[in-house]
mmCIF file of C-alpha atoms in Angstrom:
data_model
loop_
_atom_site.group_PDB
_atom_site.id
_atom_site.type_symbol
_atom_site.label_atom_id
_atom_site.label_comp_id
_atom_site.label_asym_id
_atom_site.label_seq_id
_atom_site.Cartn_x
_atom_site.Cartn_y
_atom_site.Cartn_z
ATOM 1 C CA MET A 18 -0.016 0.000 -0.009
ATOM 2 C CA ALA A 19 1.410 3.370 -1.062
ATOM 3 C CA ILE A 20 0.988 6.357 1.219
ATOM 4 C CA ASN A 21 -0.573 9.392 -0.469
ATOM 5 C CA LEU A 22 1.075 12.589 0.844
ATOM 6 C CA LEU A 23 -0.932 14.989 -1.318
ATOM 7 C CA GLY A 24 -3.541 15.834 1.352
ATOM 8 C CA PHE A 25 -0.912 16.373 4.021
ATOM 9 C CA ALA A 26 1.304 18.468 1.760
ATOM 10 C CA SER A 27 -1.690 20.603 0.686
ATOM 11 C CA ALA A 28 -2.870 21.139 4.214
ATOM 12 C CA PHE A 29 0.638 21.978 5.409
ATOM 13 C CA ALA A 30 1.187 24.456 2.512
ATOM 14 C CA THR A 31 -2.176 26.104 3.102
ATOM 15 C CA PHE A 32 -1.604 26.497 6.875
ATOM 16 C CA LEU A 33 1.916 27.763 6.389
ATOM 17 C CA GLY A 34 0.954 30.126 3.549
ATOM 18 C CA VAL A 35 -1.993 31.734 5.370
ATOM 19 C CA TRP A 36 -0.175 31.986 8.686
ATOM 20 C CA LEU A 37 3.018 33.452 7.260
ATOM 21 C CA GLY A 38 1.078 35.629 4.838
ATOM 22 C CA HIS A 39 -1.009 37.201 7.662
ATOM 23 C CA VAL A 40 1.939 37.798 9.913
ATOM 24 C CA THR A 41 4.328 39.096 7.268
ATOM 25 C CA VAL A 42 1.745 41.366 5.561
ATOM 26 C CA ARG A 43 0.995 43.033 8.921
ATOM 27 C CA LYS A 44 4.706 43.350 9.884
ATOM 28 C CA ILE A 45 5.997 44.489 6.466
ATOM 29 C CA GLU A 46 3.143 46.912 5.893
ATOM 30 C CA ARG A 47 3.765 48.390 9.358
ATOM 31 C CA GLU A 48 7.501 48.986 8.708
ATOM 32 C CA THR A 49 7.761 49.763 4.961
ATOM 33 C CA VAL A 50 7.490 53.268 3.648
ATOM 34 C CA ASN A 51 6.957 52.265 -0.050
ATOM 35 C CA LEU A 52 4.454 49.450 -0.348
ATOM 36 C CA TRP A 53 5.069 48.774 -4.009
ATOM 37 C CA ILE A 54 8.459 47.125 -3.272
ATOM 38 C CA PRO A 55 7.214 44.313 -1.044
ATOM 39 C CA ALA A 56 4.055 43.995 -3.226
ATOM 40 C CA LEU A 57 6.186 43.520 -6.284
ATOM 41 C CA ILE A 58 8.444 40.928 -4.502
ATOM 42 C CA ALA A 59 5.356 38.979 -3.371
ATOM 43 C CA LEU A 60 3.940 39.138 -6.905
ATOM 44 C CA ALA A 61 7.217 37.906 -8.437
ATOM 45 C CA LEU A 62 7.585 35.105 -5.834
ATOM 46 C CA GLY A 63 4.001 34.096 -6.322
ATOM 47 C CA LEU A 64 4.402 33.913 -10.107
ATOM 48 C CA GLY A 65 7.670 31.948 -9.607
ATOM 49 C CA PHE A 66 5.966 29.402 -7.367
ATOM 50 C CA GLU A 67 3.100 29.084 -9.829
ATOM 51 C CA VAL A 68 5.510 28.405 -12.746
ATOM 52 C CA ALA A 69 7.466 25.959 -10.530
ATOM 53 C CA SER A 70 4.223 24.067 -9.795
ATOM 54 C CA PHE A 71 3.944 23.249 -13.525
ATOM 55 C CA PHE A 72 7.419 21.789 -13.806
ATOM 56 C CA VAL A 73 7.856 19.927 -10.531
ATOM 57 C CA SER A 74 7.393 16.161 -11.093
ATOM 58 C CA SER A 75 6.235 15.386 -7.541
ATOM 59 C CA LEU A 76 2.487 15.838 -7.142
ATOM 60 C CA PRO A 77 2.652 16.885 -3.439
ATOM 61 C CA LEU A 78 5.464 19.367 -4.166
ATOM 62 C CA SER A 79 3.580 20.714 -7.163
ATOM 63 C CA ALA A 80 0.498 21.214 -5.024
ATOM 64 C CA MET A 81 2.546 22.929 -2.294
ATOM 65 C CA CYS A 82 4.093 25.262 -4.939
ATOM 66 C CA GLY A 83 0.725 26.089 -6.373
ATOM 67 C CA ILE A 84 -0.867 26.837 -3.036
ATOM 68 C CA LEU A 85 2.050 28.998 -1.804
ATOM 69 C CA GLY A 86 2.105 30.772 -5.188
ATOM 70 C CA VAL A 87 -1.544 31.728 -5.012
ATOM 71 C CA THR A 88 -1.076 32.801 -1.362
ATOM 72 C CA LEU A 89 1.803 35.091 -2.292
ATOM 73 C CA LEU A 90 -0.192 36.532 -5.212
ATOM 74 C CA TRP A 91 -3.011 37.328 -2.799
ATOM 75 C CA ASP A 92 -0.581 38.796 -0.266
ATOM 76 C CA SER A 93 0.683 41.221 -2.910
ATOM 77 C CA PHE A 94 -2.818 42.763 -2.874
ATOM 78 C CA GLU A 95 -3.177 42.432 0.839
ATOM 79 C CA PHE A 96 -0.537 45.117 1.457
ATOM 80 C CA TYR A 97 -2.872 47.709 0.028
ATOM 81 C CA ARG A 98 -5.925 46.266 1.738
ATOM 82 C CA GLN A 99 -4.034 46.443 5.067
ATOM 83 C CA GLN A 100 -3.284 50.113 4.422
ATOM 84 C CA LYS A 101 -7.032 50.715 3.943
ATOM 85 C CA ARG A 102 -7.668 48.967 7.271
ATOM 86 C CA ILE A 103 -5.259 51.366 8.926
ATOM 87 C CA LYS A 104 -7.045 54.384 7.369
ATOM 88 C CA HIS A 105 -10.357 53.136 8.762
ATOM 89 C CA GLY A 106 -8.863 52.427 12.222
ATOM 90 C CA HIS A 107 -9.243 48.662 11.994
ATOM 91 C CA ALA A 108 -5.553 48.075 12.271
ATOM 92 C CA PRO A 109 -2.918 50.014 14.212
ATOM 93 C CA ALA A 110 -0.751 52.643 12.570
ATOM 94 C CA ASN A 111 2.967 52.957 13.225
ATOM 95 C CA PRO A 112 3.705 56.637 14.049
ATOM 96 C CA ASN A 113 7.456 56.065 13.346
ATOM 97 C CA ASN A 114 6.640 55.209 9.704
ATOM 98 C CA PRO A 115 6.312 58.481 7.593
ATOM 99 C CA ARG A 116 3.513 56.951 5.512
ATOM 100 C CA HIS A 117 1.546 55.973 8.624
ATOM 101 C CA ALA A 118 2.240 59.361 10.269
ATOM 102 C CA LYS A 119 0.608 61.007 7.199
ATOM 103 C CA ILE A 120 -2.337 58.580 7.477
ATOM 104 C CA LEU A 121 -2.720 59.468 11.200
ATOM 105 C CA ALA A 122 -2.747 63.185 10.300
ATOM 106 C CA GLU A 123 -5.191 62.854 7.421
ATOM 107 C CA TYR A 124 -7.687 60.184 8.590
ATOM 108 C CA PRO A 125 -9.518 60.848 11.877
ATOM 109 C CA ASN A 126 -10.408 57.190 12.325
ATOM 110 C CA ALA A 127 -6.784 56.034 12.128
ATOM 111 C CA THR A 128 -5.379 54.975 15.461
ATOM 112 C CA LYS A 129 -2.197 53.631 17.054
ATOM 113 C CA ILE A 130 -4.255 51.257 19.190
ATOM 114 C CA ASP A 131 -3.856 47.557 18.408
ATOM 115 C CA TRP A 132 -7.462 46.485 19.123
ATOM 116 C CA LEU A 133 -6.249 42.841 19.269
ATOM 117 C CA LYS A 134 -4.065 43.572 22.258
ATOM 118 C CA ARG A 135 -6.671 44.222 24.876
ATOM 119 C CA ASP A 136 -8.211 42.156 27.574
ATOM 120 C CA PRO A 137 -11.371 40.481 26.344
ATOM 121 C CA ARG A 138 -14.217 40.844 28.737
ATOM 122 C CA GLY A 139 -17.051 38.923 27.114
ATOM 123 C CA SER A 140 -19.253 41.792 26.261
ATOM 124 C CA ALA A 141 -19.182 44.583 23.716
ATOM 125 C CA TYR A 142 -17.526 47.944 24.541
ATOM 126 C CA SER A 143 -19.706 51.000 24.347
ATOM 127 C CA THR A 144 -18.878 53.873 21.996
ATOM 128 C CA ALA A 145 -17.874 56.003 24.976
ATOM 129 C CA GLU A 146 -15.507 53.326 26.244
ATOM 130 C CA LEU A 147 -13.907 52.945 22.755
ATOM 131 C CA VAL A 148 -13.451 56.739 22.476
ATOM 132 C CA SER A 149 -11.906 56.771 25.960
ATOM 133 C CA MET A 150 -9.471 54.014 25.008
ATOM 134 C CA LYS A 151 -8.564 55.874 21.818
ATOM 135 C CA GLU A 152 -8.043 59.171 23.604
ATOM 136 C CA SER A 153 -5.863 57.580 26.345
ATOM 137 C CA ALA A 154 -3.603 56.155 23.640
ATOM 138 C CA LYS A 155 -2.776 59.627 22.204
#
C-alpha cells in the first residue's frame, strides 16, 4: 500500500501560507515606507511558485508550490488592503513610519491602538469606552 502525501502536503502548505502571509503582511506593511516594493516581490515570488508548480514532477510538491504561489499573489494585494484597514482604524498605525504618520494626520479614524491587544471581557464595549481608550492612547 502506497501512502498518499498529497492531502498532508496541501494542508501544510495552506496553513503555512495563510499563517506566514497574515503575519508578514501586517509586519512588512507596518514597517515599509513604499508598499510597491514588497508587493512587487510577493507578486514575483507568487508567479515563480506558480511556474514551478507546472514543472515539478512530484504531485505533493507541485500542489505545495501552487498553493504557496496563490497565497503570495493574494498577499501582494493584501498590502494595500491592510493600508485601507489602517485608514479606517481597523488596524494600528505605526507613528514612526512616515507613510503611517501621514495617515494618522489625514484620517480621523486612524489609530495607534492595536485592538487585538486588549483584555477580552465577554461583552461589547460602548462607544464612549472605545473613544476613551482611543483618547488615552494619544
